[in-house]
PDB file of C-alpha atoms in Angstrom:
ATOM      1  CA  UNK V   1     -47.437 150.060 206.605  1.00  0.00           C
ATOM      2  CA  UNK V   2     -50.004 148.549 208.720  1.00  0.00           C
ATOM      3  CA  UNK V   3     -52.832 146.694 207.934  1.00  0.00           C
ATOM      4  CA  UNK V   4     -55.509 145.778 210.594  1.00  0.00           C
ATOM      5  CA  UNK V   5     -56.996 142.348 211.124  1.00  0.00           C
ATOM      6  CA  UNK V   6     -59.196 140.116 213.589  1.00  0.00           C
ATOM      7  CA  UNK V   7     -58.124 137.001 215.653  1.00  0.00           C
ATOM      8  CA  UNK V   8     -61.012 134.772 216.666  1.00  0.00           C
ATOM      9  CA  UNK V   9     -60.325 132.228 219.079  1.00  0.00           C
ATOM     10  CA  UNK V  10     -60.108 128.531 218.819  1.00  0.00           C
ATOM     11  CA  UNK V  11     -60.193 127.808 222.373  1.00  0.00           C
ATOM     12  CA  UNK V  12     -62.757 130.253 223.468  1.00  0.00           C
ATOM     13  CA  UNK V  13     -65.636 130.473 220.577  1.00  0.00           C
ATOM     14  CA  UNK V  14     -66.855 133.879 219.947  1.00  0.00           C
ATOM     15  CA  UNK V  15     -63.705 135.759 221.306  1.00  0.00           C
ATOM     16  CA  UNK V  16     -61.545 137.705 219.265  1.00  0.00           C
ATOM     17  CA  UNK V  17     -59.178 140.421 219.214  1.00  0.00           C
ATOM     18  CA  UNK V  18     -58.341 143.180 216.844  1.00  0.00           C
ATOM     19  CA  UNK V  19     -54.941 143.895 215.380  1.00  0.00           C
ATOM     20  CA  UNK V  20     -52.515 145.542 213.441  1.00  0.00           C
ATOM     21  CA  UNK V  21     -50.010 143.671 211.879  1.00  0.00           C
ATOM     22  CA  UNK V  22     -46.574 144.163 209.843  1.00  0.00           C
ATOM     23  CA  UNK V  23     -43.871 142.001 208.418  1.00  0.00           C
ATOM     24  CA  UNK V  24     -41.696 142.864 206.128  1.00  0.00           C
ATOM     25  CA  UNK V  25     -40.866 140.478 203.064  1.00  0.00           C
ATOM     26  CA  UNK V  26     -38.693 137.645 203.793  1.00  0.00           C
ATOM     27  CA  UNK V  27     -37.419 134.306 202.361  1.00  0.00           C
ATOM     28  CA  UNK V  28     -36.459 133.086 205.915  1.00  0.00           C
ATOM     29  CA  UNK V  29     -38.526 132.742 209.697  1.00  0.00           C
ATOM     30  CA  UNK V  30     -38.750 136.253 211.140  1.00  0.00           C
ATOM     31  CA  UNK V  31     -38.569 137.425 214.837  1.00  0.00           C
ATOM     32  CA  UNK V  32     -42.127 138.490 216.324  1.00  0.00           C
ATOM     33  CA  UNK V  33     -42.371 141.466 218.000  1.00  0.00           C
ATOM     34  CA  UNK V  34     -45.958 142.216 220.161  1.00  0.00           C
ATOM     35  CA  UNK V  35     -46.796 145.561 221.082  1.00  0.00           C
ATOM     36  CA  UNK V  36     -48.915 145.731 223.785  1.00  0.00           C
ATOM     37  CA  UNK V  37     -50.684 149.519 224.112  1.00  0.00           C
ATOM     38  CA  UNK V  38     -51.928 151.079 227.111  1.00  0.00           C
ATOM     39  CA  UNK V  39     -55.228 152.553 228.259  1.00  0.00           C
ATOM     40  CA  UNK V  40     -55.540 155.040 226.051  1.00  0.00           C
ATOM     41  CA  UNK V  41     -55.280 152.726 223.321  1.00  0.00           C
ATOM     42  CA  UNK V  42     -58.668 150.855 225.067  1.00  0.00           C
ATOM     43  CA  UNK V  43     -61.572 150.532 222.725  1.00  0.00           C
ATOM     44  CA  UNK V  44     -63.103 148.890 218.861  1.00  0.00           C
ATOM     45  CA  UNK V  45     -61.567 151.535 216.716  1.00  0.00           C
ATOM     46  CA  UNK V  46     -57.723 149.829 215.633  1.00  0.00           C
ATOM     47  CA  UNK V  47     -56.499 153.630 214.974  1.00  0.00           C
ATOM     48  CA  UNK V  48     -57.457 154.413 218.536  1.00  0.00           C
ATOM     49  CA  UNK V  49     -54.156 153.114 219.421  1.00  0.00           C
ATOM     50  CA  UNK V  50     -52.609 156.155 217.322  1.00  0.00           C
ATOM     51  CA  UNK V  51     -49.539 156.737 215.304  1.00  0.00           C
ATOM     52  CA  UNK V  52     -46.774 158.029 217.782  1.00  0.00           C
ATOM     53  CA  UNK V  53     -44.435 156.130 220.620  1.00  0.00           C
ATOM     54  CA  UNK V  54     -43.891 152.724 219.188  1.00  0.00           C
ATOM     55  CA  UNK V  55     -45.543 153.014 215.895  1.00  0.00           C
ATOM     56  CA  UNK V  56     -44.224 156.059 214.988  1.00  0.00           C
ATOM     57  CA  UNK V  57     -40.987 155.024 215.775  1.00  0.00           C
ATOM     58  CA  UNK V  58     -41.518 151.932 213.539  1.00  0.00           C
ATOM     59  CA  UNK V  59     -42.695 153.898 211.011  1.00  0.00           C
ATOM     60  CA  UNK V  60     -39.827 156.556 210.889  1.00  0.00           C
ATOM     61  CA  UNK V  61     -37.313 153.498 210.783  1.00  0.00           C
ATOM     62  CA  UNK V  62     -39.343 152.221 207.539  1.00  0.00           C
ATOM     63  CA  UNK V  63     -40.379 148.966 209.217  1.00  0.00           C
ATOM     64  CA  UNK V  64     -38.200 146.571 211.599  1.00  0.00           C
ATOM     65  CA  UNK V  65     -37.111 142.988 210.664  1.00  0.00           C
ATOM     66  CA  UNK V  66     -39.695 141.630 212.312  1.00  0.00           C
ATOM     67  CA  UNK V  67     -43.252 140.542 212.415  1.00  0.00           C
ATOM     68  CA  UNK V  68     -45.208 143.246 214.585  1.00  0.00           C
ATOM     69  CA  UNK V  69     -48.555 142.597 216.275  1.00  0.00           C
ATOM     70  CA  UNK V  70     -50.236 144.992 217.887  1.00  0.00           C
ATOM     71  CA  UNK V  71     -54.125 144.008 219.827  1.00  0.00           C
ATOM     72  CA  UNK V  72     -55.961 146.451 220.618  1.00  0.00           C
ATOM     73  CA  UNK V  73     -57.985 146.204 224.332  1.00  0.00           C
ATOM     74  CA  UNK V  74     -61.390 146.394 224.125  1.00  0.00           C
ATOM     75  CA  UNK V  75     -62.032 146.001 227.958  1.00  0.00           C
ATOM     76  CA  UNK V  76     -60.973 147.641 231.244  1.00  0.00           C
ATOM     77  CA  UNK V  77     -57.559 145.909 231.474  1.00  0.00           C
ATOM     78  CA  UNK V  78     -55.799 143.529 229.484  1.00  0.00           C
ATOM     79  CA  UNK V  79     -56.370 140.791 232.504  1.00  0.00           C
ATOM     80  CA  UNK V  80     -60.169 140.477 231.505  1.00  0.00           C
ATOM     81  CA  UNK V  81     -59.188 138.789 228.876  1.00  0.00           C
ATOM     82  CA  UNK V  82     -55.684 137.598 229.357  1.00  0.00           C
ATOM     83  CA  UNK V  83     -56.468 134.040 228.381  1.00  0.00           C
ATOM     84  CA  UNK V  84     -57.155 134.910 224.691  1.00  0.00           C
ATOM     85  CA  UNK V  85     -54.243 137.161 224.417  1.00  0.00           C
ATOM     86  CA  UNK V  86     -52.122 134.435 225.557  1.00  0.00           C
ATOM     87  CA  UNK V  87     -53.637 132.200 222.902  1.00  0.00           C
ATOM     88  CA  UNK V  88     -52.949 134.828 220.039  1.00  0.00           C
ATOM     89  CA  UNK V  89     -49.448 135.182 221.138  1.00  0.00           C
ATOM     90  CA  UNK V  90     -49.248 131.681 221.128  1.00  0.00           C
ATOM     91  CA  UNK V  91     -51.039 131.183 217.576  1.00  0.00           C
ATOM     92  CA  UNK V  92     -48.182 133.580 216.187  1.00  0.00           C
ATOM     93  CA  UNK V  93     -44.841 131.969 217.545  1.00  0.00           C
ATOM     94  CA  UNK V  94     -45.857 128.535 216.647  1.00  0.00           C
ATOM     95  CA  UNK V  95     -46.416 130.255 212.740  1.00  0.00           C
ATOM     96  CA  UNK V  96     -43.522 128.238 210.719  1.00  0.00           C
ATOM     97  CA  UNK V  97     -43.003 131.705 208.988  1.00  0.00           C
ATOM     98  CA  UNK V  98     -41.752 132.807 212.578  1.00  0.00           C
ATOM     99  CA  UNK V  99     -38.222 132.483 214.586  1.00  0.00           C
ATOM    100  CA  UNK V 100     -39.756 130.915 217.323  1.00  0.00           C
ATOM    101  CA  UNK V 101     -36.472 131.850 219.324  1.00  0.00           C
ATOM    102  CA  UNK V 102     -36.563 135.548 219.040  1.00  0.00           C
ATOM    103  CA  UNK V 103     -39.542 135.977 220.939  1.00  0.00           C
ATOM    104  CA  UNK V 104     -39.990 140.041 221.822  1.00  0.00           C
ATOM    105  CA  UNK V 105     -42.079 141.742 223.828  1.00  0.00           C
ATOM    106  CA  UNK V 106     -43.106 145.324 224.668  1.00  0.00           C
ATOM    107  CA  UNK V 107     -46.068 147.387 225.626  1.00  0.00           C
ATOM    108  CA  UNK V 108     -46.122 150.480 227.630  1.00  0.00           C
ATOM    109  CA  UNK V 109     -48.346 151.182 230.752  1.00  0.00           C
ATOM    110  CA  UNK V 110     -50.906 149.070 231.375  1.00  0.00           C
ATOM    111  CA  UNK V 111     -49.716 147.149 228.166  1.00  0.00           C
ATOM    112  CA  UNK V 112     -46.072 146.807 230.078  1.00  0.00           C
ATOM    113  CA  UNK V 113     -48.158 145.337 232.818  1.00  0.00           C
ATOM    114  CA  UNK V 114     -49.396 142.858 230.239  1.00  0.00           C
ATOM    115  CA  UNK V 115     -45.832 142.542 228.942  1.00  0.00           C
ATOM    116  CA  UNK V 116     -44.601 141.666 232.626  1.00  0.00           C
ATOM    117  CA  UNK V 117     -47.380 139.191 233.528  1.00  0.00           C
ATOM    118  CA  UNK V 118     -47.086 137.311 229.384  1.00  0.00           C
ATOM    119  CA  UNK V 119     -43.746 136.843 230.893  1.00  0.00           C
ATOM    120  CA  UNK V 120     -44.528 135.681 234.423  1.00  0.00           C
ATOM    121  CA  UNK V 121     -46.814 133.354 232.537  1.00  0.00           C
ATOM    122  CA  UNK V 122     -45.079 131.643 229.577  1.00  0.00           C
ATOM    123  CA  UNK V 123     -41.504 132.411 230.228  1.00  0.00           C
ATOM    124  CA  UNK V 124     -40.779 129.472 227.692  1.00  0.00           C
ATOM    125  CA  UNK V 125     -42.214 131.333 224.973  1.00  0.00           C
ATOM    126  CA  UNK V 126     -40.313 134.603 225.822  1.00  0.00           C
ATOM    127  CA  UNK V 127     -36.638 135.969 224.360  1.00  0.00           C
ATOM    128  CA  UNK V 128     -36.569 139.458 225.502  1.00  0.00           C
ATOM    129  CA  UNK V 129     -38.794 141.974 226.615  1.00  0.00           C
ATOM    130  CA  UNK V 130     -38.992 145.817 226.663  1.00  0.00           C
ATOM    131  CA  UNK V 131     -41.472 147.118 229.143  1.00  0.00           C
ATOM    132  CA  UNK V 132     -42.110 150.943 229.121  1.00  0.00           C
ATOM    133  CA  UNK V 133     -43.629 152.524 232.517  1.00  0.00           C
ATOM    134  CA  UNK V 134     -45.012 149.381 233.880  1.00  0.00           C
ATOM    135  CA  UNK V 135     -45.231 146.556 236.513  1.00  0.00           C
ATOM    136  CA  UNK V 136     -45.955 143.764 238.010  1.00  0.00           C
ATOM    137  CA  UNK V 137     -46.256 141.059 240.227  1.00  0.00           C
ATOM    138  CA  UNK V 138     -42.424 141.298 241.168  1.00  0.00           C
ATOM    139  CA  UNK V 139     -42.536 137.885 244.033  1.00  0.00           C
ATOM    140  CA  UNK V 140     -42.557 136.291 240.789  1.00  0.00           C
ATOM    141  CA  UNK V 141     -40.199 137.891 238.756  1.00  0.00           C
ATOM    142  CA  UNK V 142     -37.621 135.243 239.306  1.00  0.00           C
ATOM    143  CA  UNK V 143     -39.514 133.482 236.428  1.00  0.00           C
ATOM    144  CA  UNK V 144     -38.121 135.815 233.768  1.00  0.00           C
ATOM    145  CA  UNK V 145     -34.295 134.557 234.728  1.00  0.00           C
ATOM    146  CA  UNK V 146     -33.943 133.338 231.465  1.00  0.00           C
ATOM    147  CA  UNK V 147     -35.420 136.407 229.412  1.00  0.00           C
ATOM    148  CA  UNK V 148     -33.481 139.362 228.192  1.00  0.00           C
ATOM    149  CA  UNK V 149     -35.101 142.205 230.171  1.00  0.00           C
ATOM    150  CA  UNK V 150     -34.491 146.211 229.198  1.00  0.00           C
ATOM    151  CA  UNK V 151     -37.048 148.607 231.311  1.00  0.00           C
ATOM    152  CA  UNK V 152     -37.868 151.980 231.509  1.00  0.00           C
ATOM    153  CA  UNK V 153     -39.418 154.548 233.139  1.00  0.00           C
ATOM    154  CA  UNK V 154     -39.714 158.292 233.962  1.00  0.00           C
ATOM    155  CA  UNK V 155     -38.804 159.645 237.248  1.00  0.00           C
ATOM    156  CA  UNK V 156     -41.152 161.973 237.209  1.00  0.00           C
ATOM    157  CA  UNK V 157     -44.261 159.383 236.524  1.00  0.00           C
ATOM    158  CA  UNK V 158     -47.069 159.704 239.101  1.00  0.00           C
ATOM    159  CA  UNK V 159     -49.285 157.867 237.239  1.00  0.00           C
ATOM    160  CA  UNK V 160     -47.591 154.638 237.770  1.00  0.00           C
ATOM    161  CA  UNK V 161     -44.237 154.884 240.348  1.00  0.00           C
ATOM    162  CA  UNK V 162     -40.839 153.846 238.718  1.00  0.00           C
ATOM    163  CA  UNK V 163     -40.544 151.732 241.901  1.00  0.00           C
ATOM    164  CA  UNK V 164     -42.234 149.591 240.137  1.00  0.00           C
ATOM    165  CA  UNK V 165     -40.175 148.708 237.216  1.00  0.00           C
ATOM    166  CA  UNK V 166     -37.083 148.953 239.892  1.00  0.00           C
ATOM    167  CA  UNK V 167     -38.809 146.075 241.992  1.00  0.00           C
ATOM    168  CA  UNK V 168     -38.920 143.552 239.173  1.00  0.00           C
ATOM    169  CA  UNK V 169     -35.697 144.124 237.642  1.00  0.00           C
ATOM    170  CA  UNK V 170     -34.354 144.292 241.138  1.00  0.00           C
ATOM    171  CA  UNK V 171     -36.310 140.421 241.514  1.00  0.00           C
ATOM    172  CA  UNK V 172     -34.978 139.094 238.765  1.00  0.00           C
ATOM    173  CA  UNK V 173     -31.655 139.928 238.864  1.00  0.00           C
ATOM    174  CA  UNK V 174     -31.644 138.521 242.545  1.00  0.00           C
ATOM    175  CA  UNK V 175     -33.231 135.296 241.331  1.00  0.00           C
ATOM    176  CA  UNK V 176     -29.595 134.812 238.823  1.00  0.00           C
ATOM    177  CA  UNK V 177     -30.909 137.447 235.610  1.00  0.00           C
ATOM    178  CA  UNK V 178     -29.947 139.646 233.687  1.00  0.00           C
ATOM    179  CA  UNK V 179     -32.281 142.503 233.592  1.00  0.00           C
ATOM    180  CA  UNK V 180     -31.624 145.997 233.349  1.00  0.00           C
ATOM    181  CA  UNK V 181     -33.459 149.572 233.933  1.00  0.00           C
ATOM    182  CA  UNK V 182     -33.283 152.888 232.095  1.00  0.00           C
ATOM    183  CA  UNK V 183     -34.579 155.497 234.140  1.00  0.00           C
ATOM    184  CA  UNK V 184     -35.338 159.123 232.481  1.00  0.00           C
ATOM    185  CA  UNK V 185     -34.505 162.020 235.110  1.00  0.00           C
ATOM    186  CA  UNK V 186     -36.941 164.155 233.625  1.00  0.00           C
ATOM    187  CA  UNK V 187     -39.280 161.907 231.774  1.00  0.00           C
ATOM    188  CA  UNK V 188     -43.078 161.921 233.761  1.00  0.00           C
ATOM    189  CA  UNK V 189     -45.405 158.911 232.792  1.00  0.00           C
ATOM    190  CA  UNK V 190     -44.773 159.082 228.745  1.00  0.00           C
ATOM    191  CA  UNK V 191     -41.256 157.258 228.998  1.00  0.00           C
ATOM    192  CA  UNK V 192     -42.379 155.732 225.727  1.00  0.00           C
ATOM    193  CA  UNK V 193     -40.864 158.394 223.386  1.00  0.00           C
ATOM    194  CA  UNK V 194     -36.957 158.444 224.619  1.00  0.00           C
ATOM    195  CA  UNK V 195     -37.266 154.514 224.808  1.00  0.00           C
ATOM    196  CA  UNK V 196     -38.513 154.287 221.638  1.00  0.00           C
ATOM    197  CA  UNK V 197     -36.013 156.549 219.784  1.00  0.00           C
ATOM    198  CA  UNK V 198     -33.035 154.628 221.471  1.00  0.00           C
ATOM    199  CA  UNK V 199     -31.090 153.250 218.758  1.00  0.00           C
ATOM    200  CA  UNK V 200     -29.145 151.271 221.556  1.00  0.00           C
ATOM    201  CA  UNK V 201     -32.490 149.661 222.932  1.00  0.00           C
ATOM    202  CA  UNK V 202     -33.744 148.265 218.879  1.00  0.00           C
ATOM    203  CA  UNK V 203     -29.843 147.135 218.312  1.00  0.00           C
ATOM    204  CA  UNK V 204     -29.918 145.110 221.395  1.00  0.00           C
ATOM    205  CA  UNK V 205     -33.370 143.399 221.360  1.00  0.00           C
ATOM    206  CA  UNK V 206     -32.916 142.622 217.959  1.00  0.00           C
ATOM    207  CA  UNK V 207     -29.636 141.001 218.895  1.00  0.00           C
ATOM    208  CA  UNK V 208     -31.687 138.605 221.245  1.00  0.00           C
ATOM    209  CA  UNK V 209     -31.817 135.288 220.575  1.00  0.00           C
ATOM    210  CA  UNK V 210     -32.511 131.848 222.825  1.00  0.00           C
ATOM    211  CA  UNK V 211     -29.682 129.723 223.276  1.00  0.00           C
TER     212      UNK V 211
END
């Protein structure tokens, strides 16, 4: 279902990142979706970032009607090289074959840090976001007003607090948004798996769509 492929950057020569990418056939522009992974997804190997969470759920639906993306980190953190994920984001949405006003993003971890922070960044580009077990810098979640925001986290996760989702949803809803937060009672770090197989969660974000 998917195939892998390389970005090289325009703006930065001799950067790149590596992908997987689906889209299902279509006659008209198609929403984007970019998943986001988290560190154990870090590395040069595309099936590092494994079949289950997201991509199995993806898979186990048959595909979404969407354009998927998925980069794969081959640093530390996504923030070393932030400004070239940006770009490839970018590159995508202004693709005429793409909706450019159902914008979605998700990631889970250190990727839903990267989801928060794309946000933060280029609210303008962004229609709704899903992040899974992350954070961010929540002074300036007020940015993400305008975005369609559905987060969640485990209770249970010591490997990154749920305060954390609960400050930026708490931030942006203060600021005049709409954001909301699932949290799982039992659920430790890998919140990934209930979000993912929420039916409710894929009916909404695929409801999205800018004014």
């Amino acid at each position: 279902m998917f195939i892998d492929k390389r970005f090289d950057s325009q703006k930065y020569p001799g950067e790149y990142l590596d992908y997987l990418f689906y889209e299902p056939k279509s006659n008209e522009p198609l929403p984007l979706l970019l998943y986001t992974p988290g560190a154990g997804s870090r590395g040069t190997n595309l099936w590092q970032i494994g079949t289950g969470g997201f991509i199995q759920n993806v898979i186990e639906r048959g595909g979404v009607p969407a354009r998927i993306i998925i980069p794969q980190c081959r640093f530390e953190t996504w923030f070393e090289y932030f400004h070239v994920l940006c770009e490839f984001l970018e590159t995508n949405i202004q693709d005429p074959k793409i909706d450019n006003n159902r914008v979605y993003l998700t990631g889970t971890s250190m990727g839903a840090y990267a989801t928060w922070q794309l946000c933060i960044s280029h609210p303008e580009w962004v229609t709704a976001a899903v992040p899974v077990c992350g954070g961010g810098m929540y002074w300036d979640a007020g940015r993400l007003k305008n975005i369609a925001v559905w987060a969640f986290h485990g209770m249970k996760d010591d490997t990154v607090y749920c305060c954390e989702s609960e400050h930026m949803v708490d931030r942006i809803n203060q600021a005049g948004g709409n954001a909301k937060l699932t949290l799982f009672p039992e659920a430790g770090h890998n919140a990934w798996d209930p979000a993912y197989s929420c039916e409710e969660m894929w009916n909404w974000l695929f409801q999205q769509k800018k004014e």
